[in-house]
Amino acid sequence: VFAIAADTGFFILTEKRRKNSMNTLDSLFQATVNKPQYQLVEEARAALGVVGNYLEMFTGKTQTAVYQLAAIGTFVAADGKVSYAEFEFMQSVLRSNLSYDAFFSAAKSSAETNIVTNIDKIIDNAPQEVKTAFLSLCLSFIACDGTITPEEKSLFVRYLA
């Protein structure tokens, strides 16, 4: 059983109901896309704090930022591209002055290593609060440019499993 809290309600997804849950997921996606940008930033920052604190137990303080950037890179590049809106959103969430090229390089480098696989393993074994925060973080990033592509939806659903 996996649960996500959202402004549109509280959703519980089980394997049995997964097929019927796509309408619920579409409602969640649309509600998230419709949120004001400042609200997405606040929600992403809060989720990143929860996820970051948990990751730090496994990665150490110095590697936590690398792991967070890798996760964010995975979210924003889920549809095969990194839009400038996604990049600006990342800067707002992280309160970062990282250049577009540096961010793209770091995300690409992380994807080519085992960092993303390690994140997946860590999150798979995380408490429900951390999994929910990770999903919230993912959802904020895939919705930040005002659309959620089929590839981004697939990424989100993969993390629900």
mmCIF file of C-alpha atoms in Angstrom:
data_model
loop_
_atom_site.group_PDB
_atom_site.id
_atom_site.type_symbol
_atom_site.label_atom_id
_atom_site.label_comp_id
_atom_site.label_asym_id
_atom_site.label_seq_id
_atom_site.Cartn_x
_atom_site.Cartn_y
_atom_site.Cartn_z
ATOM 1 C CA VAL A 1 0.000 0.000 0.000
ATOM 2 C CA PHE A 2 1.294 3.440 -0.874
ATOM 3 C CA ALA A 3 -0.302 6.715 0.154
ATOM 4 C CA ILE A 4 0.136 10.286 -1.017
ATOM 5 C CA ALA A 5 -1.361 13.377 0.530
ATOM 6 C CA ALA A 6 -2.373 16.171 -1.833
ATOM 7 C CA ASP A 7 -4.623 19.212 -1.835
ATOM 8 C CA THR A 8 -7.107 17.198 -3.861
ATOM 9 C CA GLY A 9 -7.417 14.498 -1.229
ATOM 10 C CA PHE A 10 -5.662 11.512 0.212
ATOM 11 C CA PHE A 11 -4.987 8.703 -2.207
ATOM 12 C CA ILE A 12 -4.227 5.087 -1.373
ATOM 13 C CA LEU A 13 -2.865 3.007 -4.194
ATOM 14 C CA THR A 14 -2.648 -0.756 -4.054
ATOM 15 C CA GLU A 15 -1.642 -3.234 -6.720
ATOM 16 C CA LYS A 16 -5.262 -4.350 -7.019
ATOM 17 C CA ARG A 17 -6.507 -0.816 -7.615
ATOM 18 C CA ARG A 18 -3.582 0.391 -9.746
ATOM 19 C CA LYS A 19 -5.480 0.105 -13.033
ATOM 20 C CA ASN A 20 -8.435 2.062 -11.673
ATOM 21 C CA SER A 21 -6.174 4.584 -10.023
ATOM 22 C CA MET A 22 -5.036 6.262 -13.258
ATOM 23 C CA ASN A 23 -8.030 8.628 -13.092
ATOM 24 C CA THR A 24 -7.038 9.448 -9.534
ATOM 25 C CA LEU A 25 -3.444 9.966 -10.629
ATOM 26 C CA ASP A 26 -4.538 12.172 -13.515
ATOM 27 C CA SER A 27 -6.518 14.265 -11.014
ATOM 28 C CA LEU A 28 -3.449 14.493 -8.783
ATOM 29 C CA PHE A 29 -1.256 15.483 -11.747
ATOM 30 C CA GLN A 30 -3.720 18.161 -12.855
ATOM 31 C CA ALA A 31 -4.118 19.546 -9.326
ATOM 32 C CA THR A 32 -0.335 19.791 -9.010
ATOM 33 C CA VAL A 33 0.100 21.481 -12.400
ATOM 34 C CA ASN A 34 -2.565 24.016 -11.364
ATOM 35 C CA LYS A 35 -0.751 25.017 -8.166
ATOM 36 C CA PRO A 36 0.976 28.394 -8.075
ATOM 37 C CA GLN A 37 4.730 28.218 -8.576
ATOM 38 C CA TYR A 38 5.513 29.544 -5.089
ATOM 39 C CA GLN A 39 3.485 26.711 -3.560
ATOM 40 C CA LEU A 40 5.342 24.082 -5.597
ATOM 41 C CA VAL A 41 8.648 25.615 -4.468
ATOM 42 C CA GLU A 42 7.591 25.532 -0.798
ATOM 43 C CA GLU A 43 6.381 21.937 -1.061
ATOM 44 C CA ALA A 44 9.550 20.851 -2.873
ATOM 45 C CA ARG A 45 11.777 22.520 -0.263
ATOM 46 C CA ALA A 46 9.902 20.832 2.576
ATOM 47 C CA ALA A 47 10.073 17.431 0.843
ATOM 48 C CA LEU A 48 13.750 17.919 0.013
ATOM 49 C CA GLY A 49 14.446 18.537 3.706
ATOM 50 C CA VAL A 50 12.835 15.246 4.726
ATOM 51 C CA VAL A 51 14.517 13.295 1.924
ATOM 52 C CA GLY A 52 17.869 15.007 2.534
ATOM 53 C CA ASN A 53 17.868 14.213 6.239
ATOM 54 C CA TYR A 54 17.156 10.573 5.471
ATOM 55 C CA LEU A 55 19.761 10.343 2.683
ATOM 56 C CA GLU A 56 22.379 11.843 4.987
ATOM 57 C CA MET A 57 22.181 8.764 7.210
ATOM 58 C CA PHE A 58 23.430 6.682 4.254
ATOM 59 C CA THR A 59 25.572 9.050 2.234
ATOM 60 C CA GLY A 60 27.184 11.311 4.811
ATOM 61 C CA LYS A 61 26.783 15.049 4.940
ATOM 62 C CA THR A 62 29.096 15.857 2.029
ATOM 63 C CA GLN A 63 27.459 13.417 -0.427
ATOM 64 C CA THR A 64 23.846 14.270 0.405
ATOM 65 C CA ALA A 65 23.793 17.274 -1.961
ATOM 66 C CA VAL A 66 25.172 15.093 -4.775
ATOM 67 C CA TYR A 67 22.418 12.532 -4.192
ATOM 68 C CA GLN A 68 19.738 15.230 -4.023
ATOM 69 C CA LEU A 69 20.980 16.780 -7.262
ATOM 70 C CA ALA A 70 20.970 13.345 -8.915
ATOM 71 C CA ALA A 71 17.359 12.751 -7.869
ATOM 72 C CA ILE A 72 16.320 16.195 -9.088
ATOM 73 C CA GLY A 73 18.185 15.602 -12.347
ATOM 74 C CA THR A 74 16.257 12.360 -12.809
ATOM 75 C CA PHE A 75 12.946 14.151 -12.237
ATOM 76 C CA VAL A 76 13.579 17.091 -14.568
ATOM 77 C CA ALA A 77 15.068 14.964 -17.344
ATOM 78 C CA ALA A 78 12.353 12.282 -17.217
ATOM 79 C CA ASP A 79 10.982 13.437 -20.553
ATOM 80 C CA GLY A 80 14.420 13.529 -22.162
ATOM 81 C CA LYS A 81 14.970 17.251 -21.881
ATOM 82 C CA VAL A 82 15.596 19.903 -19.264
ATOM 83 C CA SER A 83 13.500 22.993 -19.905
ATOM 84 C CA TYR A 84 14.573 26.389 -18.688
ATOM 85 C CA ALA A 85 11.436 26.492 -16.495
ATOM 86 C CA GLU A 86 12.566 23.272 -14.789
ATOM 87 C CA PHE A 87 16.050 24.690 -14.367
ATOM 88 C CA GLU A 88 14.698 27.912 -12.819
ATOM 89 C CA PHE A 89 12.471 25.852 -10.527
ATOM 90 C CA MET A 90 15.508 23.835 -9.402
ATOM 91 C CA GLN A 91 17.369 27.077 -8.667
ATOM 92 C CA SER A 92 14.447 28.350 -6.575
ATOM 93 C CA VAL A 93 14.070 25.103 -4.624
ATOM 94 C CA LEU A 94 17.784 24.761 -3.919
ATOM 95 C CA ARG A 95 18.360 28.512 -3.563
ATOM 96 C CA SER A 96 21.221 27.931 -5.969
ATOM 97 C CA ASN A 97 23.202 29.997 -8.449
ATOM 98 C CA LEU A 98 24.323 26.871 -10.286
ATOM 99 C CA SER A 99 24.539 27.545 -14.017
ATOM 100 C CA TYR A 100 22.397 25.634 -16.502
ATOM 101 C CA ASP A 101 25.487 23.961 -17.971
ATOM 102 C CA ALA A 102 26.816 22.959 -14.542
ATOM 103 C CA PHE A 103 23.434 21.565 -13.509
ATOM 104 C CA PHE A 104 23.055 19.657 -16.775
ATOM 105 C CA SER A 105 26.591 18.263 -16.426
ATOM 106 C CA ALA A 106 26.032 17.215 -12.808
ATOM 107 C CA ALA A 107 22.697 15.574 -13.619
ATOM 108 C CA LYS A 108 24.178 13.735 -16.607
ATOM 109 C CA SER A 109 27.186 12.603 -14.574
ATOM 110 C CA SER A 110 24.949 11.332 -11.790
ATOM 111 C CA ALA A 111 22.821 9.404 -14.251
ATOM 112 C CA GLU A 112 25.921 7.671 -15.583
ATOM 113 C CA THR A 113 26.934 6.454 -12.136
ATOM 114 C CA ASN A 114 25.229 4.222 -9.604
ATOM 115 C CA ILE A 115 23.938 7.196 -7.628
ATOM 116 C CA VAL A 116 20.416 7.010 -9.069
ATOM 117 C CA THR A 117 20.303 3.242 -8.461
ATOM 118 C CA ASN A 118 21.500 3.824 -4.901
ATOM 119 C CA ILE A 119 18.821 6.458 -4.331
ATOM 120 C CA ASP A 120 16.173 4.021 -5.552
ATOM 121 C CA LYS A 121 17.404 1.343 -3.130
ATOM 122 C CA ILE A 122 17.557 3.764 -0.212
ATOM 123 C CA ILE A 123 14.050 5.117 -0.890
ATOM 124 C CA ASP A 124 12.629 1.599 -1.373
ATOM 125 C CA ASN A 125 13.625 0.799 2.216
ATOM 126 C CA ALA A 126 12.703 4.184 3.674
ATOM 127 C CA PRO A 127 9.903 4.844 6.162
ATOM 128 C CA GLN A 128 6.558 5.920 4.677
ATOM 129 C CA GLU A 129 7.151 9.597 5.555
ATOM 130 C CA VAL A 130 10.327 9.657 3.453
ATOM 131 C CA LYS A 131 8.701 7.820 0.532
ATOM 132 C CA THR A 132 5.820 10.298 0.585
ATOM 133 C CA ALA A 133 8.252 13.232 0.650
ATOM 134 C CA PHE A 134 10.218 11.706 -2.244
ATOM 135 C CA LEU A 135 7.010 11.373 -4.290
ATOM 136 C CA SER A 136 6.027 14.930 -3.421
ATOM 137 C CA LEU A 137 9.457 16.141 -4.534
ATOM 138 C CA CYS A 138 9.168 14.185 -7.779
ATOM 139 C CA LEU A 139 5.658 15.489 -8.401
ATOM 140 C CA SER A 140 6.693 19.106 -7.823
ATOM 141 C CA PHE A 141 9.541 18.845 -10.318
ATOM 142 C CA ILE A 142 7.628 17.042 -13.041
ATOM 143 C CA ALA A 143 4.787 19.593 -12.791
ATOM 144 C CA CYS A 144 6.848 22.771 -12.456
ATOM 145 C CA ASP A 145 6.836 23.601 -16.178
ATOM 146 C CA GLY A 146 3.034 23.444 -16.369
ATOM 147 C CA THR A 147 2.724 20.068 -18.076
ATOM 148 C CA ILE A 148 3.329 16.452 -17.150
ATOM 149 C CA THR A 149 4.438 14.341 -20.095
ATOM 150 C CA PRO A 150 3.718 10.619 -20.438
ATOM 151 C CA GLU A 151 7.397 9.937 -19.633
ATOM 152 C CA GLU A 152 7.150 11.979 -16.439
ATOM 153 C CA LYS A 153 3.955 10.151 -15.473
ATOM 154 C CA SER A 154 5.752 6.844 -16.029
ATOM 155 C CA LEU A 155 8.608 7.922 -13.771
ATOM 156 C CA PHE A 156 6.172 8.886 -11.015
ATOM 157 C CA VAL A 157 4.269 5.598 -11.328
ATOM 158 C CA ARG A 158 7.581 3.696 -11.215
ATOM 159 C CA TYR A 159 8.310 5.285 -7.843
ATOM 160 C CA LEU A 160 4.850 4.275 -6.605
ATOM 161 C CA ALA A 161 5.695 0.607 -7.127
#
